[in-house]
Coordinates of C-alpha atoms in Angstrom, one line a residue:
X14 CA 18.6 -34.8 8.1
X15 CA 22.0 -33.5 9.3
X16 CA 23.4 -30.6 11.3
X17 CA 26.8 -30.5 9.7
X18 CA 26.6 -26.8 8.9
X19 CA 26.2 -24.8 12.1
X20 CA 25.5 -21.2 11.1
X21 CA 24.3 -19.3 8.1
X22 CA 24.8 -15.6 7.5
X23 CA 22.6 -13.8 5.0
X24 CA 24.0 -10.6 3.5
X25 CA 21.8 -7.7 2.4
X26 CA 21.7 -7.4 -1.3
X27 CA 24.8 -5.6 -2.6
X28 CA 26.8 -6.1 0.6
X29 CA 28.0 -9.7 0.2
X30 CA 31.7 -8.5 0.0
X31 CA 31.4 -6.7 3.3
X32 CA 30.1 -9.8 5.0
X33 CA 32.7 -12.0 3.4
X34 CA 35.5 -9.7 4.6
X35 CA 34.0 -9.6 8.2
X36 CA 33.7 -13.4 8.4
X37 CA 37.1 -14.1 6.7
X38 CA 37.3 -16.2 3.6
X39 CA 39.0 -19.1 5.4
X40 CA 36.1 -19.7 7.7
X41 CA 33.4 -19.9 4.9
X42 CA 32.3 -23.5 4.1
X43 CA 29.9 -22.7 1.3
X44 CA 28.2 -19.8 -0.4
X45 CA 24.6 -19.9 -1.8
X46 CA 23.9 -16.6 -3.3
X47 CA 23.9 -14.1 -0.4
X48 CA 23.9 -16.9 2.2
X49 CA 27.3 -17.7 3.6
X50 CA 27.7 -20.9 5.7
X51 CA 30.3 -21.3 8.4
X52 CA 31.3 -24.0 10.9
X53 CA 30.6 -23.5 14.6
X54 CA 28.1 -21.6 16.7
X55 CA 27.0 -18.1 15.6
X56 CA 29.2 -15.2 16.5
X57 CA 28.0 -11.6 16.0
X58 CA 28.3 -10.5 12.4
X59 CA 27.3 -6.9 11.8
X60 CA 27.0 -7.2 8.1
X61 CA 24.5 -10.1 8.3
X62 CA 20.9 -9.1 7.6
X63 CA 19.8 -12.3 9.2
X64 CA 21.6 -15.1 11.0
X65 CA 20.5 -18.7 10.6
X66 CA 21.2 -20.6 13.8
X67 CA 22.0 -24.3 13.4
X68 CA 20.6 -24.9 9.9
X69 CA 19.8 -28.4 8.9
X70 CA 20.0 -30.2 5.6
X71 CA 16.9 -32.1 4.8
X72 CA 16.4 -34.7 2.0
X73 CA 13.0 -34.3 0.2
X74 CA 11.3 -36.6 -2.3
X75 CA 8.9 -34.0 -3.7
X76 CA 7.4 -30.6 -3.3
X77 CA 4.7 -31.9 -0.9
X78 CA 7.4 -33.8 1.1
X79 CA 9.5 -30.6 1.4
X80 CA 6.5 -28.6 2.8
X81 CA 5.6 -31.5 5.1
X82 CA 9.1 -31.7 6.6
X83 CA 9.3 -28.0 7.1
X84 CA 5.9 -27.9 8.8
X85 CA 7.1 -30.7 11.1
X86 CA 9.9 -28.4 12.4
X87 CA 7.7 -25.4 13.0
X88 CA 4.9 -23.3 11.5
X89 CA 6.3 -20.1 10.1
X90 CA 8.9 -20.0 7.3
X91 CA 10.5 -17.4 5.1
X92 CA 12.0 -18.5 1.8
X93 CA 15.4 -17.3 0.6
X94 CA 15.5 -18.4 -3.0
X95 CA 18.8 -18.3 -4.8
X96 CA 18.1 -21.1 -7.3
X97 CA 15.3 -23.4 -8.5
X98 CA 12.9 -20.4 -7.9
X99 CA 9.7 -22.0 -9.2
X100 CA 10.2 -25.2 -7.2
X101 CA 11.0 -23.2 -4.1
X102 CA 8.0 -21.0 -4.6
X103 CA 5.7 -24.1 -4.9
X104 CA 7.0 -25.5 -1.6
X105 CA 6.5 -22.1 0.1
X106 CA 2.9 -21.9 -1.2
X107 CA 2.1 -25.2 0.7
X108 CA 3.3 -23.7 4.0
X109 CA 1.2 -21.5 6.3
X110 CA 1.0 -17.9 5.1
X111 CA 3.3 -15.5 6.8
X112 CA 2.0 -11.9 6.6
X113 CA 4.1 -9.6 4.5
X114 CA 2.0 -6.5 5.3
X115 CA 4.2 -3.4 6.0
X116 CA 4.6 -2.5 9.6
X117 CA 2.9 0.6 11.0
X118 CA 5.5 2.4 13.2
X119 CA 5.8 2.3 16.2
X120 CA 4.1 -1.1 16.4
X121 CA 6.5 -3.7 17.8
X122 CA 8.3 -6.3 15.6
X123 CA 6.6 -9.7 15.3
X124 CA 7.3 -12.1 18.1
X125 CA 6.3 -15.4 16.5
X126 CA 9.3 -17.6 15.6
X127 CA 10.2 -17.3 11.9
X128 CA 12.5 -19.8 10.3
X129 CA 14.4 -19.5 7.0
X130 CA 15.0 -22.0 4.3
X131 CA 16.4 -22.4 0.8
X132 CA 16.8 -25.2 -1.8
X133 CA 20.3 -26.4 -2.3
X134 CA 19.2 -28.7 -5.1
X135 CA 15.9 -30.3 -6.3
X136 CA 16.0 -32.8 -3.4
X137 CA 17.7 -31.0 -0.6
X138 CA 16.5 -28.2 1.7
X139 CA 18.7 -26.1 4.0
X140 CA 16.5 -24.9 6.9
X141 CA 17.0 -23.0 10.1
X142 CA 14.0 -22.9 12.5
X143 CA 15.6 -20.2 14.5
X144 CA 16.9 -16.9 13.1
X145 CA 18.1 -13.6 14.5
X146 CA 15.8 -11.3 12.6
X147 CA 12.0 -11.3 13.1
X148 CA 11.4 -10.1 9.5
X149 CA 11.7 -12.3 6.3
X150 CA 15.3 -12.3 5.2
X151 CA 15.9 -9.3 7.5
X152 CA 13.9 -7.0 5.2
X153 CA 11.5 -4.9 7.2
X154 CA 8.9 -2.8 5.3
X155 CA 7.0 0.1 6.8
X156 CA 3.9 1.9 5.9
X157 CA 5.7 5.0 4.8
X158 CA 4.9 8.7 5.4
X159 CA 5.5 10.4 2.1
X160 CA 4.5 13.9 3.2
X161 CA 5.7 14.9 6.7
X162 CA 9.4 13.9 7.0
X163 CA 11.9 15.9 4.9
X164 CA 13.8 12.9 3.7
X165 CA 13.8 9.1 3.8
X166 CA 16.4 8.9 6.6
X167 CA 13.5 8.4 9.1
X168 CA 13.1 4.8 7.9
X169 CA 16.5 4.0 9.2
X170 CA 15.6 5.2 12.7
X171 CA 12.2 3.5 12.6
X172 CA 13.9 0.2 11.8
X173 CA 16.6 0.6 14.5
X174 CA 14.1 1.4 17.2
X175 CA 11.8 -1.5 16.1
X176 CA 14.7 -4.0 16.2
X177 CA 15.9 -2.6 19.6
X178 CA 12.4 -2.8 21.0
X179 CA 12.8 0.5 22.7
X180 CA 11.4 3.9 21.9
X181 CA 11.9 7.4 23.2
X182 CA 8.7 8.8 24.7
X183 CA 7.0 11.7 26.4
X184 CA 9.1 13.4 29.0
X185 CA 12.4 12.1 27.6
X186 CA 15.1 14.4 26.3
X187 CA 16.8 13.4 23.0
X188 CA 19.9 14.9 21.4
X189 CA 19.9 14.5 17.6
X190 CA 23.4 15.2 16.1
X191 CA 23.8 15.9 12.4
X192 CA 20.1 16.4 12.2
X193 CA 19.5 18.5 9.1
X194 CA 17.1 18.4 7.3
X195 CA 15.3 16.8 10.2
X196 CA 14.2 13.2 9.4
X197 CA 15.3 11.8 12.7
X198 CA 14.2 14.9 14.7
X199 CA 10.7 14.4 13.1
X200 CA 10.6 10.7 14.3
X201 CA 11.6 11.6 17.9
X202 CA 9.2 14.5 18.1
X203 CA 6.4 12.4 16.8
X204 CA 7.0 10.0 19.7
X205 CA 6.5 12.8 22.1
X206 CA 10.1 13.4 23.2
X207 CA 11.8 16.8 23.6
X208 CA 14.4 17.0 20.9
X209 CA 17.7 19.1 21.0
X210 CA 18.5 19.1 17.3
X211 CA 22.1 20.0 16.3
X212 CA 23.6 20.7 12.9
X213 CA 25.6 23.3 11.1
X214 CA 23.0 23.3 8.4
X215 CA 19.4 24.4 9.2
X216 CA 16.4 22.2 9.7
X217 CA 13.6 22.2 7.2
X218 CA 11.3 25.0 8.3
X219 CA 8.3 22.7 8.9
X220 CA 10.5 20.5 11.2
X221 CA 12.0 23.5 13.1
X222 CA 8.4 24.8 13.8
X223 CA 7.3 21.6 15.5
X224 CA 6.6 21.6 19.2
X225 CA 9.3 20.3 21.5
X226 CA 12.1 20.9 18.9
X227 CA 15.0 23.0 20.1
X228 CA 17.4 23.7 17.2
X229 CA 21.1 24.6 17.8
X230 CA 23.1 25.6 14.8
X231 CA 26.5 24.1 15.7
X232 CA 28.9 21.3 15.0
X233 CA 28.2 18.0 16.8
X234 CA 31.9 17.7 17.6
X235 CA 32.1 21.1 19.2
X236 CA 29.4 20.3 21.8
X237 CA 30.4 20.1 25.4
X238 CA 28.3 17.3 27.1
X239 CA 28.4 19.2 30.4
X240 CA 26.9 22.3 28.6
X241 CA 24.2 20.2 27.0
X242 CA 23.4 18.4 30.1
X243 CA 21.8 14.9 30.7
X244 CA 19.9 13.3 27.8
X245 CA 17.9 10.1 27.8
X246 CA 18.9 9.4 24.2
X247 CA 21.8 10.5 22.0
X248 CA 21.3 10.0 18.2
X249 CA 23.8 10.6 15.5
X250 CA 23.5 10.4 11.8
X251 CA 26.5 12.7 11.2
X252 CA 28.5 12.3 8.0
X253 CA 32.0 11.6 9.2
X254 CA 34.7 9.0 9.3
X255 CA 34.0 6.3 11.9
X256 CA 37.2 7.2 13.9
X257 CA 35.9 10.7 14.5
X258 CA 32.5 9.4 15.5
X259 CA 34.2 7.0 18.0
X260 CA 35.9 9.9 19.7
X261 CA 32.5 11.7 20.0
X262 CA 30.9 8.5 21.5
X263 CA 33.8 8.0 23.9
X264 CA 33.4 11.6 25.1
X265 CA 29.7 11.2 25.8
X266 CA 30.1 7.7 27.4
X267 CA 32.9 9.1 29.7
X268 CA 30.6 12.0 30.7
X269 CA 27.8 9.6 31.9
X270 CA 25.3 12.1 30.5
X271 CA 23.7 9.9 27.8
X272 CA 21.7 6.8 28.9
X273 CA 21.0 5.4 25.4
X274 CA 22.9 5.9 22.2
X275 CA 22.1 5.1 18.6
X276 CA 24.6 6.2 15.9
X277 CA 25.3 5.5 12.2
X278 CA 28.8 4.5 11.1
X279 CA 29.2 5.8 7.6
X280 CA 32.0 4.3 5.4
X281 CA 33.6 6.3 2.6
X282 CA 35.5 4.1 0.1
X283 CA 36.7 0.8 1.6
X284 CA 34.9 -0.6 4.6
X285 CA 36.8 0.1 7.8
X286 CA 36.3 -3.2 9.6
X287 CA 38.8 -2.3 12.3
X288 CA 36.7 0.7 13.3
X289 CA 33.6 -1.4 13.3
X290 CA 35.2 -3.9 15.6
X291 CA 36.1 -1.0 18.0
X292 CA 32.4 0.0 18.2
X293 CA 31.3 -3.6 18.6
X294 CA 33.8 -4.0 21.5
X295 CA 32.1 -1.3 23.6
X296 CA 30.4 -2.9 26.6
X297 CA 26.7 -3.4 26.0
X298 CA 26.9 -2.4 22.3
X299 CA 25.0 -3.8 19.3
X300 CA 26.2 -3.3 15.8
X301 CA 24.0 -4.1 12.8
X302 CA 23.4 -3.5 9.1
X303 CA 19.8 -2.5 8.7
X304 CA 17.6 -3.1 5.7
X305 CA 17.5 0.7 5.3
X306 CA 21.3 1.2 5.8
X307 CA 23.5 1.7 2.7
X308 CA 27.3 1.4 3.0
X309 CA 27.0 2.0 6.8
X310 CA 26.2 0.3 10.0
X311 CA 24.0 1.2 12.9
X312 CA 25.5 1.1 16.4
X313 CA 23.4 1.1 19.6
X314 CA 24.0 1.0 23.3
X315 CA 20.8 0.8 25.3
X316 CA 20.8 1.1 29.1

């Protein structure tokens, strides 16, 4: 057993290039499918769906030996299979079962440690007992509501709040920017918050009619924070270039009127890594690529 490789970053399917660009090709020691291995301790990587801390290479003599050595490290393991799929699956079947049941929002994320492992070859496992994401390979599945929300954007907010471990609640005032047709407004209202929902386009009628929803037909960028007043949460899923969103976030942070902020950085064309680094550099910020994100990142700053 060795600890030569220090950190593994697993990209979401289809976003390997973004993670490679973020890490820099010169720093990548090896690539195993979507798993990129680098030397040194883990640094934040927004495009990583899951970070493998201090992964170990483990020599195994058989399927049973592989399962035994993984169980000796800890109980719960998630398989990332990029080769030798049948052999890997047979090892995983000998490990304690990890529930893959979809999460019912707003139940909290699992708290039990969950390691990740893969087969490098028939006789070598790469395993990390400690990972950054509590869900297997960073892929959270929810029990979906296929009737009430007007679109599937609500899943993105469900995931963000679940990973942050914080939820708006009764008595809190939320500002939802770029809200139409109302997926995020529906989430916030269902949690009991009062929602000021802002967009140039209207909300879906069934969302606009919900209690505690106040709709303002306006541009998110034309709002004056002083006129809106204090909010416990500011949310933005506005379609705009990251540089323009950064200006909006700066204005609200300078006003001191938004305690918690959760925003989507949407990229059009090439990924603007410089803009992503500006958001990541904001004090107290967290930048992440969610399982339900597309070519976008979710940025949060929680008080």
